[in-house]
Amino acid sequence: MNNNHDTEPEVLAETEESGFAVWRSMEEDGYIYHVEMGGITIHLSPEEWEEFAILIRDASG
């Protein structure tokens, strides 16, 4: 958990219509990526984020 309240999360992308968003926050052991889709949020390590990004790219092609 991020105990440094001075660090703002960095929004990487978001949609206006559906309210989807991807953002990252700095934690003690590095960045954690957050994917918000409606009422669901997925929290990913940098390695998981890279694999997820490849999955989405492949699915959209």
Short mmCIF file of N, CA, C and O in Angstrom, two decimals:
data_model
loop_
_atom_site.label_atom_id
_atom_site.label_comp_id
_atom_site.label_asym_id
_atom_site.label_seq_id
_atom_site.Cartn_x
_atom_site.Cartn_y
_atom_site.Cartn_z
N MET A 1 0.84 -1.18 0.00
CA MET A 1 0.00 0.00 0.00
C MET A 1 0.88 1.24 0.00
O MET A 1 1.92 1.28 0.64
N ASN A 2 0.46 2.25 -0.69
CA ASN A 2 1.22 3.48 -0.81
C ASN A 2 0.96 4.36 0.41
O ASN A 2 -0.13 4.88 0.58
N ASN A 3 1.98 4.54 1.25
CA ASN A 3 1.83 5.38 2.44
C ASN A 3 2.30 6.80 2.20
O ASN A 3 2.21 7.63 3.08
N ASN A 4 2.82 7.10 1.01
CA ASN A 4 3.27 8.44 0.67
C ASN A 4 2.11 9.18 0.03
O ASN A 4 1.84 9.04 -1.15
N HIS A 5 1.40 9.98 0.81
CA HIS A 5 0.21 10.66 0.31
C HIS A 5 0.54 11.87 -0.55
O HIS A 5 -0.37 12.49 -1.09
N ASP A 6 1.82 12.21 -0.70
CA ASP A 6 2.22 13.33 -1.55
C ASP A 6 2.31 12.92 -3.01
O ASP A 6 2.33 13.76 -3.89
N THR A 7 2.37 11.62 -3.29
CA THR A 7 2.51 11.12 -4.64
C THR A 7 1.13 10.89 -5.25
O THR A 7 0.35 10.10 -4.73
N GLU A 8 0.85 11.59 -6.32
CA GLU A 8 -0.43 11.44 -7.01
C GLU A 8 -0.31 10.30 -8.01
O GLU A 8 0.72 10.13 -8.65
N PRO A 9 -1.36 9.50 -8.18
CA PRO A 9 -1.33 8.47 -9.21
C PRO A 9 -1.26 9.12 -10.59
O PRO A 9 -1.76 10.22 -10.79
N GLU A 10 -0.65 8.42 -11.52
CA GLU A 10 -0.50 8.91 -12.88
C GLU A 10 -1.53 8.23 -13.78
O GLU A 10 -1.46 7.01 -13.97
N VAL A 11 -2.47 8.99 -14.32
CA VAL A 11 -3.47 8.44 -15.22
C VAL A 11 -2.82 8.29 -16.59
O VAL A 11 -2.32 9.25 -17.17
N LEU A 12 -2.82 7.06 -17.11
CA LEU A 12 -2.19 6.77 -18.40
C LEU A 12 -3.18 6.89 -19.54
O LEU A 12 -2.81 7.28 -20.64
N ALA A 13 -4.45 6.52 -19.29
CA ALA A 13 -5.49 6.63 -20.31
C ALA A 13 -6.84 6.48 -19.64
O ALA A 13 -6.96 5.82 -18.61
N GLU A 14 -7.85 7.12 -20.23
CA GLU A 14 -9.21 6.96 -19.73
C GLU A 14 -10.21 7.26 -20.82
O GLU A 14 -9.91 7.98 -21.77
N THR A 15 -11.38 6.65 -20.70
CA THR A 15 -12.46 6.91 -21.65
C THR A 15 -13.46 7.84 -20.99
O THR A 15 -13.57 7.88 -19.76
N GLU A 16 -14.18 8.57 -21.80
CA GLU A 16 -15.20 9.47 -21.27
C GLU A 16 -16.54 8.77 -21.12
O GLU A 16 -17.23 8.95 -20.13
N GLU A 17 -16.89 7.95 -22.11
CA GLU A 17 -18.22 7.35 -22.13
C GLU A 17 -18.40 6.24 -21.10
O GLU A 17 -19.35 6.25 -20.33
N SER A 18 -17.50 5.29 -21.06
CA SER A 18 -17.67 4.11 -20.19
C SER A 18 -17.02 4.27 -18.83
O SER A 18 -17.25 3.45 -17.95
N GLY A 19 -16.19 5.27 -18.67
CA GLY A 19 -15.52 5.46 -17.39
C GLY A 19 -14.39 4.47 -17.14
O GLY A 19 -14.04 4.20 -15.99
N PHE A 20 -13.83 3.89 -18.21
CA PHE A 20 -12.69 3.00 -18.05
C PHE A 20 -11.44 3.84 -17.87
O PHE A 20 -11.33 4.96 -18.40
N ALA A 21 -10.47 3.30 -17.13
CA ALA A 21 -9.23 4.05 -16.91
C ALA A 21 -8.08 3.10 -16.62
O ALA A 21 -8.28 1.99 -16.11
N VAL A 22 -6.89 3.56 -16.96
CA VAL A 22 -5.65 2.87 -16.59
C VAL A 22 -4.77 3.91 -15.92
O VAL A 22 -4.56 4.99 -16.45
N TRP A 23 -4.29 3.57 -14.74
CA TRP A 23 -3.40 4.47 -14.01
C TRP A 23 -2.38 3.66 -13.26
O TRP A 23 -2.50 2.44 -13.13
N ARG A 24 -1.33 4.34 -12.81
CA ARG A 24 -0.31 3.63 -12.04
C ARG A 24 0.05 4.46 -10.82
O ARG A 24 -0.07 5.68 -10.81
N SER A 25 0.47 3.74 -9.81
CA SER A 25 0.88 4.39 -8.56
C SER A 25 2.21 3.80 -8.13
O SER A 25 2.51 2.64 -8.40
N MET A 26 3.00 4.62 -7.47
CA MET A 26 4.29 4.17 -6.96
C MET A 26 4.07 3.55 -5.59
O MET A 26 3.51 4.20 -4.70
N GLU A 27 4.49 2.34 -5.43
CA GLU A 27 4.41 1.63 -4.15
C GLU A 27 5.83 1.41 -3.64
O GLU A 27 6.79 1.78 -4.32
N GLU A 28 5.97 0.80 -2.50
CA GLU A 28 7.29 0.58 -1.90
C GLU A 28 8.23 -0.19 -2.82
O GLU A 28 9.42 0.08 -2.86
N ASP A 29 7.68 -1.17 -3.55
CA ASP A 29 8.52 -2.02 -4.40
C ASP A 29 8.40 -1.70 -5.88
O ASP A 29 8.73 -2.51 -6.72
N GLY A 30 7.91 -0.52 -6.23
CA GLY A 30 7.81 -0.10 -7.63
C GLY A 30 6.38 0.25 -8.02
O GLY A 30 5.51 0.35 -7.17
N TYR A 31 6.18 0.41 -9.32
CA TYR A 31 4.86 0.79 -9.82
C TYR A 31 3.88 -0.37 -9.75
O TYR A 31 4.25 -1.52 -9.95
N ILE A 32 2.63 -0.03 -9.50
CA ILE A 32 1.49 -0.94 -9.63
C ILE A 32 0.55 -0.30 -10.64
O ILE A 32 0.26 0.89 -10.56
N TYR A 33 0.12 -1.08 -11.62
CA TYR A 33 -0.80 -0.60 -12.64
C TYR A 33 -2.22 -0.99 -12.26
O TYR A 33 -2.45 -2.09 -11.77
N HIS A 34 -3.16 -0.08 -12.47
CA HIS A 34 -4.55 -0.29 -12.10
C HIS A 34 -5.40 -0.11 -13.36
O HIS A 34 -5.30 0.91 -14.04
N VAL A 35 -6.23 -1.11 -13.66
CA VAL A 35 -7.13 -1.06 -14.80
C VAL A 35 -8.54 -1.05 -14.23
O VAL A 35 -8.97 -2.02 -13.61
N GLU A 36 -9.24 0.06 -14.41
CA GLU A 36 -10.62 0.22 -13.91
C GLU A 36 -11.59 0.02 -15.06
O GLU A 36 -11.50 0.68 -16.08
N MET A 37 -12.53 -0.91 -14.85
CA MET A 37 -13.56 -1.20 -15.85
C MET A 37 -14.89 -1.27 -15.12
O MET A 37 -15.25 -2.32 -14.58
N GLY A 38 -15.58 -0.15 -15.06
CA GLY A 38 -16.83 -0.12 -14.32
C GLY A 38 -16.56 -0.33 -12.84
O GLY A 38 -15.75 0.36 -12.25
N GLY A 39 -17.19 -1.34 -12.26
CA GLY A 39 -17.03 -1.62 -10.84
C GLY A 39 -15.88 -2.55 -10.52
O GLY A 39 -15.72 -2.98 -9.38
N ILE A 40 -15.04 -2.87 -11.52
CA ILE A 40 -13.94 -3.80 -11.32
C ILE A 40 -12.61 -3.07 -11.50
O ILE A 40 -12.45 -2.30 -12.46
N THR A 41 -11.67 -3.31 -10.60
CA THR A 41 -10.32 -2.79 -10.76
C THR A 41 -9.34 -3.94 -10.66
O THR A 41 -9.40 -4.74 -9.72
N ILE A 42 -8.46 -4.04 -11.65
CA ILE A 42 -7.42 -5.06 -11.67
C ILE A 42 -6.10 -4.38 -11.32
O ILE A 42 -5.77 -3.33 -11.88
N HIS A 43 -5.35 -4.95 -10.40
CA HIS A 43 -4.06 -4.40 -9.97
C HIS A 43 -2.96 -5.32 -10.50
O HIS A 43 -2.99 -6.53 -10.24
N LEU A 44 -2.01 -4.74 -11.25
CA LEU A 44 -1.00 -5.54 -11.93
C LEU A 44 0.42 -5.05 -11.61
O LEU A 44 0.66 -3.84 -11.59
N SER A 45 1.32 -5.99 -11.46
CA SER A 45 2.74 -5.66 -11.36
C SER A 45 3.23 -5.22 -12.74
O SER A 45 2.53 -5.44 -13.74
N PRO A 46 4.41 -4.62 -12.84
CA PRO A 46 4.91 -4.21 -14.16
C PRO A 46 5.00 -5.38 -15.15
O PRO A 46 4.67 -5.23 -16.33
N GLU A 47 5.40 -6.55 -14.69
CA GLU A 47 5.51 -7.71 -15.57
C GLU A 47 4.12 -8.16 -16.04
O GLU A 47 3.93 -8.48 -17.21
N GLU A 48 3.16 -8.17 -15.12
CA GLU A 48 1.79 -8.53 -15.49
C GLU A 48 1.20 -7.50 -16.43
O GLU A 48 0.47 -7.86 -17.37
N TRP A 49 1.51 -6.22 -16.20
CA TRP A 49 1.00 -5.15 -17.06
C TRP A 49 1.49 -5.34 -18.50
O TRP A 49 0.73 -5.21 -19.46
N GLU A 50 2.78 -5.67 -18.67
CA GLU A 50 3.33 -5.87 -20.01
C GLU A 50 2.62 -7.03 -20.72
O GLU A 50 2.27 -6.94 -21.89
N GLU A 51 2.39 -8.12 -20.00
CA GLU A 51 1.71 -9.27 -20.57
C GLU A 51 0.26 -8.93 -20.92
O GLU A 51 -0.25 -9.31 -21.98
N PHE A 52 -0.41 -8.18 -20.06
CA PHE A 52 -1.79 -7.75 -20.31
C PHE A 52 -1.87 -6.84 -21.54
O PHE A 52 -2.76 -6.98 -22.37
N ALA A 53 -0.92 -5.92 -21.66
CA ALA A 53 -0.89 -5.00 -22.81
C ALA A 53 -0.72 -5.78 -24.12
O ALA A 53 -1.38 -5.47 -25.12
N ILE A 54 0.14 -6.80 -24.11
CA ILE A 54 0.32 -7.64 -25.30
C ILE A 54 -0.97 -8.38 -25.61
O ILE A 54 -1.38 -8.46 -26.78
N LEU A 55 -1.64 -8.90 -24.60
CA LEU A 55 -2.91 -9.61 -24.78
C LEU A 55 -3.95 -8.70 -25.45
O LEU A 55 -4.61 -9.10 -26.41
N ILE A 56 -4.08 -7.48 -24.96
CA ILE A 56 -5.07 -6.55 -25.52
C ILE A 56 -4.70 -6.17 -26.95
O ILE A 56 -5.57 -6.10 -27.83
N ARG A 57 -3.42 -5.91 -27.20
CA ARG A 57 -2.98 -5.60 -28.57
C ARG A 57 -3.32 -6.74 -29.52
O ARG A 57 -3.82 -6.54 -30.62
N ASP A 58 -3.01 -7.98 -29.10
CA ASP A 58 -3.28 -9.15 -29.95
C ASP A 58 -4.78 -9.32 -30.19
O ASP A 58 -5.19 -9.67 -31.29
N ALA A 59 -5.57 -9.08 -29.16
CA ALA A 59 -7.02 -9.24 -29.29
C ALA A 59 -7.64 -8.19 -30.21
O ALA A 59 -8.66 -8.45 -30.85
N SER A 60 -7.05 -7.01 -30.28
CA SER A 60 -7.61 -5.94 -31.10
C SER A 60 -7.15 -6.02 -32.55
O SER A 60 -7.66 -5.27 -33.39
N GLY A 61 -6.21 -6.87 -32.85
CA GLY A 61 -5.67 -6.96 -34.20
C GLY A 61 -6.34 -7.95 -35.01
O GLY A 61 -6.97 -8.19 -35.86
#
